[in-house]
PDB file of C-alpha atoms in Angstrom:
ATOM      1  CA  UNK X 798       1.869 -13.715 -19.892  1.00  0.00           C
ATOM      2  CA  UNK X 799       3.729 -13.910 -23.760  1.00  0.00           C
ATOM      3  CA  UNK X 800       6.281 -11.803 -24.529  1.00  0.00           C
ATOM      4  CA  UNK X 801       5.644  -8.618 -24.718  1.00  0.00           C
ATOM      5  CA  UNK X 802       5.933  -6.581 -27.907  1.00  0.00           C
ATOM      6  CA  UNK X 803       7.768  -3.254 -28.432  1.00  0.00           C
ATOM      7  CA  UNK X 804       7.102  -0.939 -30.966  1.00  0.00           C
ATOM      8  CA  UNK X 805       7.422   2.930 -31.177  1.00  0.00           C
ATOM      9  CA  UNK X 806       4.528   5.266 -33.293  1.00  0.00           C
ATOM     10  CA  UNK X 807       6.860   8.808 -34.613  1.00  0.00           C
ATOM     11  CA  UNK X 808       4.328  11.873 -34.796  1.00  0.00           C
ATOM     12  CA  UNK X 809       5.495  15.935 -34.762  1.00  0.00           C
ATOM     13  CA  UNK X 810       9.173  15.286 -33.101  1.00  0.00           C
ATOM     14  CA  UNK X 811       7.591  12.360 -30.170  1.00  0.00           C
ATOM     15  CA  UNK X 812       8.563   9.470 -30.752  1.00  0.00           C
ATOM     16  CA  UNK X 813       5.935   7.187 -28.899  1.00  0.00           C
ATOM     17  CA  UNK X 814       6.712   3.539 -27.128  1.00  0.00           C
ATOM     18  CA  UNK X 815       4.317   0.997 -25.952  1.00  0.00           C
ATOM     19  CA  UNK X 816       3.699  -2.837 -25.797  1.00  0.00           C
ATOM     20  CA  UNK X 817       1.927  -5.132 -26.491  1.00  0.00           C
ATOM     21  CA  UNK X 818       1.001  -8.277 -24.741  1.00  0.00           C
ATOM     22  CA  UNK X 819      -0.905 -10.995 -27.908  1.00  0.00           C
ATOM     23  CA  UNK X 820      -3.302 -13.284 -26.152  1.00  0.00           C
ATOM     24  CA  UNK X 821      -3.767 -16.135 -28.973  1.00  0.00           C
ATOM     25  CA  UNK X 822      -7.317 -17.641 -27.372  1.00  0.00           C
ATOM     26  CA  UNK X 823      -8.938 -14.056 -26.841  1.00  0.00           C
ATOM     27  CA  UNK X 824     -12.334 -13.566 -26.608  1.00  0.00           C
ATOM     28  CA  UNK X 825     -12.787 -10.562 -25.131  1.00  0.00           C
ATOM     29  CA  UNK X 826     -12.560  -7.124 -26.346  1.00  0.00           C
ATOM     30  CA  UNK X 827      -8.493  -5.566 -25.937  1.00  0.00           C
ATOM     31  CA  UNK X 828      -7.481  -3.085 -23.475  1.00  0.00           C
ATOM     32  CA  UNK X 829      -4.721  -0.468 -23.651  1.00  0.00           C
ATOM     33  CA  UNK X 830      -3.605   0.671 -20.464  1.00  0.00           C
ATOM     34  CA  UNK X 831      -1.599   3.979 -20.168  1.00  0.00           C
ATOM     35  CA  UNK X 832       0.154   4.596 -17.202  1.00  0.00           C
ATOM     36  CA  UNK X 833       0.764   7.793 -14.369  1.00  0.00           C
ATOM     37  CA  UNK X 834       2.666  10.645 -14.238  1.00  0.00           C
ATOM     38  CA  UNK X 835       6.913  10.050 -14.082  1.00  0.00           C
ATOM     39  CA  UNK X 836       6.062   5.904 -14.168  1.00  0.00           C
ATOM     40  CA  UNK X 837       6.513   3.947 -17.664  1.00  0.00           C
ATOM     41  CA  UNK X 838       5.871   1.566 -20.612  1.00  0.00           C
ATOM     42  CA  UNK X 839       6.087  -0.802 -18.094  1.00  0.00           C
ATOM     43  CA  UNK X 840       4.092   0.196 -15.439  1.00  0.00           C
ATOM     44  CA  UNK X 841       1.036  -2.437 -15.535  1.00  0.00           C
ATOM     45  CA  UNK X 842       2.897  -5.804 -16.796  1.00  0.00           C
ATOM     46  CA  UNK X 843       4.028  -7.202 -13.056  1.00  0.00           C
ATOM     47  CA  UNK X 844       0.456  -7.047 -11.806  1.00  0.00           C
ATOM     48  CA  UNK X 845      -1.543  -7.697 -14.714  1.00  0.00           C
ATOM     49  CA  UNK X 846      -5.143  -9.795 -13.963  1.00  0.00           C
ATOM     50  CA  UNK X 847      -5.010 -12.550 -15.417  1.00  0.00           C
ATOM     51  CA  UNK X 848      -8.818 -12.021 -16.453  1.00  0.00           C
ATOM     52  CA  UNK X 849      -7.534  -9.485 -18.392  1.00  0.00           C
ATOM     53  CA  UNK X 850      -4.363 -11.823 -19.435  1.00  0.00           C
ATOM     54  CA  UNK X 851      -5.651 -14.868 -20.226  1.00  0.00           C
ATOM     55  CA  UNK X 852      -8.654 -13.981 -22.332  1.00  0.00           C
ATOM     56  CA  UNK X 853      -7.772  -9.717 -24.005  1.00  0.00           C
ATOM     57  CA  UNK X 854      -4.702  -9.041 -25.997  1.00  0.00           C
ATOM     58  CA  UNK X 855      -3.929  -6.222 -23.517  1.00  0.00           C
ATOM     59  CA  UNK X 856      -1.536  -3.147 -24.512  1.00  0.00           C
ATOM     60  CA  UNK X 857       0.815  -0.529 -22.819  1.00  0.00           C
ATOM     61  CA  UNK X 858       0.735   2.867 -23.807  1.00  0.00           C
ATOM     62  CA  UNK X 859       3.347   5.170 -22.944  1.00  0.00           C
ATOM     63  CA  UNK X 860       3.076   9.087 -22.089  1.00  0.00           C
ATOM     64  CA  UNK X 861       5.105  11.657 -23.461  1.00  0.00           C
ATOM     65  CA  UNK X 862       8.640  12.250 -22.146  1.00  0.00           C
ATOM     66  CA  UNK X 863       8.995   9.210 -20.751  1.00  0.00           C
ATOM     67  CA  UNK X 864      11.628   7.214 -20.858  1.00  0.00           C
ATOM     68  CA  UNK X 865      11.702   5.015 -23.206  1.00  0.00           C
ATOM     69  CA  UNK X 866       9.794   7.288 -24.615  1.00  0.00           C
ATOM     70  CA  UNK X 867      11.582  10.028 -26.783  1.00  0.00           C
ATOM     71  CA  UNK X 868      11.518  14.049 -27.854  1.00  0.00           C
ATOM     72  CA  UNK X 869      13.657  15.158 -30.909  1.00  0.00           C
ATOM     73  CA  UNK X 870      12.826  18.382 -30.954  1.00  0.00           C
ATOM     74  CA  UNK X 871      13.869  21.875 -28.337  1.00  0.00           C
ATOM     75  CA  UNK X 872      11.378  22.152 -24.501  1.00  0.00           C
ATOM     76  CA  UNK X 873       8.211  24.984 -26.467  1.00  0.00           C
ATOM     77  CA  UNK X 874       4.499  26.296 -25.540  1.00  0.00           C
ATOM     78  CA  UNK X 875       4.121  23.963 -28.233  1.00  0.00           C
ATOM     79  CA  UNK X 876       5.874  20.285 -27.288  1.00  0.00           C
ATOM     80  CA  UNK X 877       2.786  18.941 -25.642  1.00  0.00           C
ATOM     81  CA  UNK X 878      -0.732  20.664 -25.150  1.00  0.00           C
ATOM     82  CA  UNK X 879      -4.054  18.666 -25.299  1.00  0.00           C
ATOM     83  CA  UNK X 880      -4.482  18.898 -29.025  1.00  0.00           C
ATOM     84  CA  UNK X 881      -1.211  16.903 -29.474  1.00  0.00           C
ATOM     85  CA  UNK X 882      -1.912  14.698 -26.694  1.00  0.00           C
ATOM     86  CA  UNK X 883      -4.311  12.879 -28.292  1.00  0.00           C
ATOM     87  CA  UNK X 884      -3.143  13.206 -31.448  1.00  0.00           C
ATOM     88  CA  UNK X 885       0.159  11.052 -30.014  1.00  0.00           C
ATOM     89  CA  UNK X 886      -2.996   8.497 -28.613  1.00  0.00           C
ATOM     90  CA  UNK X 887      -4.858   8.187 -31.398  1.00  0.00           C
ATOM     91  CA  UNK X 888      -2.144   7.309 -33.687  1.00  0.00           C
ATOM     92  CA  UNK X 889      -0.469   5.007 -31.318  1.00  0.00           C
ATOM     93  CA  UNK X 890      -3.925   3.064 -30.984  1.00  0.00           C
ATOM     94  CA  UNK X 891      -4.779   2.479 -34.351  1.00  0.00           C
ATOM     95  CA  UNK X 892      -1.203   1.161 -35.068  1.00  0.00           C
ATOM     96  CA  UNK X 893      -1.884  -0.539 -32.116  1.00  0.00           C
ATOM     97  CA  UNK X 894      -5.243  -2.027 -32.799  1.00  0.00           C
ATOM     98  CA  UNK X 895      -6.295  -1.422 -36.580  1.00  0.00           C
ATOM     99  CA  UNK X 896      -9.939  -1.872 -35.931  1.00  0.00           C
ATOM    100  CA  UNK X 897     -12.784  -2.409 -33.473  1.00  0.00           C
ATOM    101  CA  UNK X 898     -13.357  -1.514 -30.401  1.00  0.00           C
ATOM    102  CA  UNK X 899     -11.780  -1.694 -27.088  1.00  0.00           C
ATOM    103  CA  UNK X 900     -11.376   0.129 -23.332  1.00  0.00           C
ATOM    104  CA  UNK X 901      -8.829   2.960 -22.210  1.00  0.00           C
ATOM    105  CA  UNK X 902      -7.902   2.675 -18.630  1.00  0.00           C
ATOM    106  CA  UNK X 903      -5.332   5.105 -17.378  1.00  0.00           C
ATOM    107  CA  UNK X 904      -4.257   6.402 -14.288  1.00  0.00           C
ATOM    108  CA  UNK X 905      -3.795   9.836 -13.189  1.00  0.00           C
ATOM    109  CA  UNK X 906      -2.401  11.487 -16.265  1.00  0.00           C
ATOM    110  CA  UNK X 907      -2.896   8.759 -18.035  1.00  0.00           C
ATOM    111  CA  UNK X 908      -6.223   8.704 -17.286  1.00  0.00           C
ATOM    112  CA  UNK X 909      -6.575  12.223 -18.845  1.00  0.00           C
ATOM    113  CA  UNK X 910      -4.689  10.937 -21.240  1.00  0.00           C
ATOM    114  CA  UNK X 911      -8.322   8.699 -22.136  1.00  0.00           C
ATOM    115  CA  UNK X 912     -10.033  11.103 -21.431  1.00  0.00           C
ATOM    116  CA  UNK X 913      -9.037  13.435 -23.722  1.00  0.00           C
ATOM    117  CA  UNK X 914      -8.489  11.127 -26.541  1.00  0.00           C
ATOM    118  CA  UNK X 915     -12.130   9.792 -25.910  1.00  0.00           C
ATOM    119  CA  UNK X 916     -13.842  13.106 -26.101  1.00  0.00           C
ATOM    120  CA  UNK X 917     -11.673  13.611 -29.823  1.00  0.00           C
ATOM    121  CA  UNK X 918     -12.632  10.312 -31.255  1.00  0.00           C
ATOM    122  CA  UNK X 919     -14.784   8.564 -29.685  1.00  0.00           C
ATOM    123  CA  UNK X 920     -16.366   5.719 -32.386  1.00  0.00           C
ATOM    124  CA  UNK X 921     -14.226   2.753 -31.294  1.00  0.00           C
ATOM    125  CA  UNK X 922     -14.195   3.355 -27.474  1.00  0.00           C
ATOM    126  CA  UNK X 923     -15.817   0.979 -25.516  1.00  0.00           C
ATOM    127  CA  UNK X 924     -15.251   2.735 -21.739  1.00  0.00           C
ATOM    128  CA  UNK X 925     -13.149   4.133 -20.073  1.00  0.00           C
ATOM    129  CA  UNK X 926     -12.017   3.507 -16.588  1.00  0.00           C
ATOM    130  CA  UNK X 927     -10.129   6.488 -14.908  1.00  0.00           C
ATOM    131  CA  UNK X 928      -7.691   5.565 -11.533  1.00  0.00           C
ATOM    132  CA  UNK X 929      -7.374   8.673  -9.936  1.00  0.00           C
ATOM    133  CA  UNK X 930      -8.103  10.916 -12.639  1.00  0.00           C
ATOM    134  CA  UNK X 931      -8.905  14.148 -14.599  1.00  0.00           C
ATOM    135  CA  UNK X 932     -10.057  16.887 -16.321  1.00  0.00           C
ATOM    136  CA  UNK X 933      -8.902  20.074 -15.851  1.00  0.00           C
ATOM    137  CA  UNK X 934      -5.513  21.223 -14.575  1.00  0.00           C
ATOM    138  CA  UNK X 935      -7.555  24.244 -12.949  1.00  0.00           C
ATOM    139  CA  UNK X 936      -9.313  21.421 -10.422  1.00  0.00           C
ATOM    140  CA  UNK X 937      -8.815  23.558  -7.009  1.00  0.00           C
ATOM    141  CA  UNK X 938      -5.688  21.726  -5.430  1.00  0.00           C
ATOM    142  CA  UNK X 939      -4.479  20.228  -8.417  1.00  0.00           C
ATOM    143  CA  UNK X 940      -3.644  23.720  -9.604  1.00  0.00           C
ATOM    144  CA  UNK X 941      -1.867  24.834  -7.015  1.00  0.00           C
ATOM    145  CA  UNK X 942       0.245  22.257  -6.738  1.00  0.00           C
ATOM    146  CA  UNK X 943       1.125  22.655 -10.501  1.00  0.00           C
ATOM    147  CA  UNK X 944       1.467  26.804 -10.607  1.00  0.00           C
ATOM    148  CA  UNK X 945       4.151  25.762  -7.265  1.00  0.00           C
ATOM    149  CA  UNK X 946       6.240  23.554  -9.265  1.00  0.00           C
ATOM    150  CA  UNK X 947       5.995  25.206 -13.295  1.00  0.00           C
ATOM    151  CA  UNK X 948       6.356  28.194 -12.046  1.00  0.00           C
ATOM    152  CA  UNK X 949      10.129  29.241 -13.159  1.00  0.00           C
ATOM    153  CA  UNK X 950      11.366  30.532  -9.519  1.00  0.00           C
ATOM    154  CA  UNK X 951      14.924  29.404  -9.131  1.00  0.00           C
ATOM    155  CA  UNK X 952      15.206  27.746  -6.676  1.00  0.00           C
ATOM    156  CA  UNK X 953      12.217  26.009  -7.544  1.00  0.00           C
ATOM    157  CA  UNK X 954      13.618  24.641 -10.450  1.00  0.00           C
ATOM    158  CA  UNK X 955      16.936  23.584  -8.236  1.00  0.00           C
ATOM    159  CA  UNK X 956      14.293  22.039  -5.684  1.00  0.00           C
ATOM    160  CA  UNK X 957      12.343  19.653  -8.166  1.00  0.00           C
ATOM    161  CA  UNK X 958      15.739  19.013  -9.759  1.00  0.00           C
ATOM    162  CA  UNK X 959      17.009  17.715  -6.643  1.00  0.00           C
ATOM    163  CA  UNK X 960      14.341  16.059  -4.884  1.00  0.00           C
ATOM    164  CA  UNK X 961      13.691  14.217  -9.001  1.00  0.00           C
ATOM    165  CA  UNK X 962      17.886  13.044  -9.239  1.00  0.00           C
ATOM    166  CA  UNK X 963      17.282  11.906  -5.883  1.00  0.00           C
ATOM    167  CA  UNK X 964      14.109   8.929  -6.897  1.00  0.00           C
ATOM    168  CA  UNK X 965      16.515   8.566  -9.511  1.00  0.00           C
ATOM    169  CA  UNK X 966      19.503   6.780  -7.547  1.00  0.00           C
ATOM    170  CA  UNK X 967      18.121   3.883  -5.877  1.00  0.00           C
ATOM    171  CA  UNK X 968      14.472   2.133  -6.081  1.00  0.00           C
ATOM    172  CA  UNK X 969      14.165   2.802  -2.757  1.00  0.00           C
ATOM    173  CA  UNK X 970      14.243   6.401  -3.042  1.00  0.00           C
ATOM    174  CA  UNK X 971      10.979   6.224  -6.092  1.00  0.00           C
ATOM    175  CA  UNK X 972       9.201   3.654  -3.336  1.00  0.00           C
ATOM    176  CA  UNK X 973      10.144   7.033  -0.562  1.00  0.00           C
ATOM    177  CA  UNK X 974       7.653   8.703  -2.831  1.00  0.00           C
ATOM    178  CA  UNK X 975       5.164   6.252  -3.864  1.00  0.00           C
ATOM    179  CA  UNK X 976       4.497   6.068   0.075  1.00  0.00           C
ATOM    180  CA  UNK X 977       3.942   9.901  -0.404  1.00  0.00           C
ATOM    181  CA  UNK X 978       0.859   9.419  -2.935  1.00  0.00           C
ATOM    182  CA  UNK X 979      -1.125   6.929  -0.941  1.00  0.00           C
ATOM    183  CA  UNK X 980      -3.170   7.303   2.933  1.00  0.00           C
ATOM    184  CA  UNK X 981      -2.898   4.051   3.194  1.00  0.00           C
ATOM    185  CA  UNK X 982       0.609   3.136   4.047  1.00  0.00           C
ATOM    186  CA  UNK X 983       0.023  -0.313   6.129  1.00  0.00           C
ATOM    187  CA  UNK X 984      -1.767  -1.852   3.097  1.00  0.00           C
ATOM    188  CA  UNK X 985       0.449  -0.554  -0.025  1.00  0.00           C
ATOM    189  CA  UNK X 986       3.270  -2.215   1.497  1.00  0.00           C
ATOM    190  CA  UNK X 987       1.993  -5.243   2.115  1.00  0.00           C
ATOM    191  CA  UNK X 988       0.574  -5.492  -1.914  1.00  0.00           C
ATOM    192  CA  UNK X 989       2.780  -7.788  -3.095  1.00  0.00           C
ATOM    193  CA  UNK X 990       3.244  -6.474  -6.449  1.00  0.00           C
ATOM    194  CA  UNK X 991       4.349  -3.077  -4.896  1.00  0.00           C
ATOM    195  CA  UNK X 992       8.094  -3.797  -5.107  1.00  0.00           C
ATOM    196  CA  UNK X 993       8.440  -5.692  -8.415  1.00  0.00           C
ATOM    197  CA  UNK X 994       5.937  -3.131 -10.078  1.00  0.00           C
ATOM    198  CA  UNK X 995       8.853  -0.882  -9.116  1.00  0.00           C
ATOM    199  CA  UNK X 996      11.846  -2.635  -9.559  1.00  0.00           C
ATOM    200  CA  UNK X 997      10.348  -2.680 -13.336  1.00  0.00           C
ATOM    201  CA  UNK X 998       9.944   0.526 -14.043  1.00  0.00           C
ATOM    202  CA  UNK X 999      13.349   2.225 -12.668  1.00  0.00           C
ATOM    203  CA  UNK X1000      15.039   1.373 -15.594  1.00  0.00           C
ATOM    204  CA  UNK X1001      13.008   3.500 -17.339  1.00  0.00           C
ATOM    205  CA  UNK X1002      12.266   6.910 -14.945  1.00  0.00           C
ATOM    206  CA  UNK X1003      16.274   6.427 -14.694  1.00  0.00           C
ATOM    207  CA  UNK X1004      16.210   8.103 -17.772  1.00  0.00           C
ATOM    208  CA  UNK X1005      13.305  10.209 -17.871  1.00  0.00           C
ATOM    209  CA  UNK X1006      14.912  13.650 -18.693  1.00  0.00           C
ATOM    210  CA  UNK X1007      14.147  15.856 -15.117  1.00  0.00           C
ATOM    211  CA  UNK X1008      13.873  19.614 -17.336  1.00  0.00           C
ATOM    212  CA  UNK X1009      10.368  17.222 -19.384  1.00  0.00           C
ATOM    213  CA  UNK X1010       9.184  15.690 -15.826  1.00  0.00           C
ATOM    214  CA  UNK X1011       9.093  20.002 -14.865  1.00  0.00           C
ATOM    215  CA  UNK X1012       7.233  20.669 -18.114  1.00  0.00           C
ATOM    216  CA  UNK X1013       4.879  18.418 -18.388  1.00  0.00           C
ATOM    217  CA  UNK X1014       3.912  19.906 -15.009  1.00  0.00           C
ATOM    218  CA  UNK X1015       2.792  23.584 -16.666  1.00  0.00           C
ATOM    219  CA  UNK X1016       1.787  21.667 -19.376  1.00  0.00           C
ATOM    220  CA  UNK X1017      -1.064  19.688 -17.367  1.00  0.00           C
ATOM    221  CA  UNK X1018      -2.118  23.318 -15.995  1.00  0.00           C
ATOM    222  CA  UNK X1019      -3.581  24.237 -19.988  1.00  0.00           C
ATOM    223  CA  UNK X1020      -5.085  20.723 -19.910  1.00  0.00           C
ATOM    224  CA  UNK X1021      -8.837  20.995 -20.134  1.00  0.00           C
ATOM    225  CA  UNK X1022     -11.619  18.887 -20.862  1.00  0.00           C
ATOM    226  CA  UNK X1023     -14.219  21.061 -18.802  1.00  0.00           C
ATOM    227  CA  UNK X1024     -15.557  22.196 -22.065  1.00  0.00           C
ATOM    228  CA  UNK X1025     -16.427  19.231 -23.044  1.00  0.00           C
ATOM    229  CA  UNK X1026     -18.138  16.924 -20.717  1.00  0.00           C
ATOM    230  CA  UNK X1027     -21.223  16.850 -22.315  1.00  0.00           C
ATOM    231  CA  UNK X1028     -20.465  15.350 -25.470  1.00  0.00           C
ATOM    232  CA  UNK X1029     -18.049  12.865 -23.461  1.00  0.00           C
ATOM    233  CA  UNK X1030     -20.936  10.031 -24.342  1.00  0.00           C
ATOM    234  CA  UNK X1031     -18.465   6.802 -23.986  1.00  0.00           C
ATOM    235  CA  UNK X1032     -19.082   4.857 -20.575  1.00  0.00           C
ATOM    236  CA  UNK X1033     -16.292   5.711 -18.003  1.00  0.00           C
ATOM    237  CA  UNK X1034     -15.740   4.368 -14.137  1.00  0.00           C
ATOM    238  CA  UNK X1035     -14.022   7.168 -12.404  1.00  0.00           C
ATOM    239  CA  UNK X1036     -12.151   5.129  -8.893  1.00  0.00           C
ATOM    240  CA  UNK X1037     -11.360   7.375  -6.672  1.00  0.00           C
ATOM    241  CA  UNK X1038     -10.301   7.477  -2.975  1.00  0.00           C
ATOM    242  CA  UNK X1039     -12.069  10.001  -1.073  1.00  0.00           C
ATOM    243  CA  UNK X1040      -8.041  10.844   0.359  1.00  0.00           C
ATOM    244  CA  UNK X1041      -6.188  11.162  -2.143  1.00  0.00           C
ATOM    245  CA  UNK X1042      -3.578  13.968  -1.436  1.00  0.00           C
ATOM    246  CA  UNK X1043      -2.849  14.568  -5.752  1.00  0.00           C
ATOM    247  CA  UNK X1044      -6.083  14.650  -7.507  1.00  0.00           C
ATOM    248  CA  UNK X1045      -8.590  16.084  -5.224  1.00  0.00           C
ATOM    249  CA  UNK X1046     -11.470  13.781  -4.513  1.00  0.00           C
ATOM    250  CA  UNK X1047     -14.499  16.675  -4.599  1.00  0.00           C
ATOM    251  CA  UNK X1048     -13.140  16.866  -8.437  1.00  0.00           C
ATOM    252  CA  UNK X1049     -12.955  13.451  -9.094  1.00  0.00           C
ATOM    253  CA  UNK X1050     -16.401  13.609  -7.462  1.00  0.00           C
ATOM    254  CA  UNK X1051     -17.643  16.085  -9.744  1.00  0.00           C
ATOM    255  CA  UNK X1052     -16.919  15.402 -13.168  1.00  0.00           C
ATOM    256  CA  UNK X1053     -18.000  11.549 -13.022  1.00  0.00           C
ATOM    257  CA  UNK X1054     -21.294  12.916 -12.492  1.00  0.00           C
ATOM    258  CA  UNK X1055     -20.945  15.873 -15.275  1.00  0.00           C
ATOM    259  CA  UNK X1056     -20.524  13.118 -17.727  1.00  0.00           C
ATOM    260  CA  UNK X1057     -23.823  11.641 -18.982  1.00  0.00           C
ATOM    261  CA  UNK X1058     -22.298   8.005 -18.768  1.00  0.00           C
ATOM    262  CA  UNK X1059     -19.736   8.302 -15.742  1.00  0.00           C
ATOM    263  CA  UNK X1060     -19.918   6.174 -13.281  1.00  0.00           C
ATOM    264  CA  UNK X1061     -18.130   6.810  -9.679  1.00  0.00           C
ATOM    265  CA  UNK X1062     -16.810   3.993  -7.702  1.00  0.00           C
ATOM    266  CA  UNK X1063     -14.759   5.604  -3.761  1.00  0.00           C
ATOM    267  CA  UNK X1064     -12.859   4.007  -1.652  1.00  0.00           C
ATOM    268  CA  UNK X1065     -12.539   5.121   1.955  1.00  0.00           C
ATOM    269  CA  UNK X1066      -9.645   5.857   3.720  1.00  0.00           C
ATOM    270  CA  UNK X1067      -7.792   5.324   0.021  1.00  0.00           C
ATOM    271  CA  UNK X1068      -5.182   8.020  -1.374  1.00  0.00           C
ATOM    272  CA  UNK X1069      -4.266   7.975  -4.924  1.00  0.00           C
ATOM    273  CA  UNK X1070      -2.613   4.476  -5.627  1.00  0.00           C
ATOM    274  CA  UNK X1071      -5.918   2.143  -5.188  1.00  0.00           C
ATOM    275  CA  UNK X1072      -4.852  -0.409  -6.744  1.00  0.00           C
ATOM    276  CA  UNK X1073      -2.262  -0.609  -4.335  1.00  0.00           C
ATOM    277  CA  UNK X1074      -4.439   0.170  -1.101  1.00  0.00           C
ATOM    278  CA  UNK X1075      -7.770  -1.228  -1.349  1.00  0.00           C
ATOM    279  CA  UNK X1076      -6.678  -4.248  -4.663  1.00  0.00           C
ATOM    280  CA  UNK X1077      -9.482  -6.229  -4.292  1.00  0.00           C
ATOM    281  CA  UNK X1078     -12.356  -3.848  -4.303  1.00  0.00           C
ATOM    282  CA  UNK X1079     -10.324  -2.029  -7.555  1.00  0.00           C
ATOM    283  CA  UNK X1080     -10.166  -6.027  -9.131  1.00  0.00           C
ATOM    284  CA  UNK X1081     -13.002  -6.284  -8.894  1.00  0.00           C
ATOM    285  CA  UNK X1082     -14.185  -2.579  -9.870  1.00  0.00           C
ATOM    286  CA  UNK X1083     -11.531  -3.615 -12.827  1.00  0.00           C
ATOM    287  CA  UNK X1084     -12.488  -6.545 -14.121  1.00  0.00           C
ATOM    288  CA  UNK X1085     -16.590  -6.373 -13.866  1.00  0.00           C
ATOM    289  CA  UNK X1086     -16.332  -3.227 -15.588  1.00  0.00           C
ATOM    290  CA  UNK X1087     -14.892  -4.964 -18.513  1.00  0.00           C
ATOM    291  CA  UNK X1088     -17.424  -7.713 -18.030  1.00  0.00           C
ATOM    292  CA  UNK X1089     -20.254  -5.735 -18.925  1.00  0.00           C
ATOM    293  CA  UNK X1090     -19.404  -3.032 -20.915  1.00  0.00           C
ATOM    294  CA  UNK X1091     -17.637  -5.576 -23.205  1.00  0.00           C
ATOM    295  CA  UNK X1092     -21.410  -5.432 -25.126  1.00  0.00           C
ATOM    296  CA  UNK X1093     -21.947  -3.436 -28.443  1.00  0.00           C
ATOM    297  CA  UNK X1094     -22.449   0.431 -27.527  1.00  0.00           C
ATOM    298  CA  UNK X1095     -25.490   1.975 -27.614  1.00  0.00           C
ATOM    299  CA  UNK X1096     -26.033   5.082 -30.319  1.00  0.00           C
ATOM    300  CA  UNK X1097     -26.926   8.423 -28.961  1.00  0.00           C
ATOM    301  CA  UNK X1098     -29.222   9.849 -30.574  1.00  0.00           C
TER     302      UNK X1098
END
């Protein structure tokens, strides 16, 4: 794998980090990957598949408010919303890939970022893979968790800050938090890329603003693409563990059905860490999907 190139895009007080992994012999469409909540732009590099790194230029794009991405303003309701998130992804992608088509792959909140971008800037996206993703923060089950964390009650604030502070003390606590997202713990712990990935992202996780992370949960309550499903014609593969404890499985099934070109890859007995809990099925699903959707898009009437 080639050495990554770190770069930044600045907009509306946000400085969004991205890593580029150039492949001189690339003969297939590039892929942009967006990590999930509390992770970092380094999330994908230790586990990237040879089918991608050997044949495609690929890029890892940071979510806002995740170090090394930064924010220079005061936190207000305008610090993050659906429209601004779409703009930040669009500006970053346009700088990384000035022309041509590409795929988007996102995990959890990163999956929402991909779907949101495609809904608002559909022209260049060949396809999307949504891993444990969602299309509204108001999804039943998810909404209750977000409200619990985001409600401005002093003891909930303290609990969140204390929990996140502990997770930032040592990579072993980050690993413990990851276990809470899974259902097949044995598979997760046996996943050979788990420890290298956690060790790779931990230096960034240690520098995340705890205040910003908590506020992201509040912003997520307002995110809602369900009124745009009929117009999101980009092919979307939703990869969902049927025992996901974080993003309700029924919501992932529902939005995949609503999308005009949506498809569901359901992984039985799997939680929110599907790429580690069912690594073989996940890899086949991703690689086959990217190869299939390298074809030119069919324009809808």
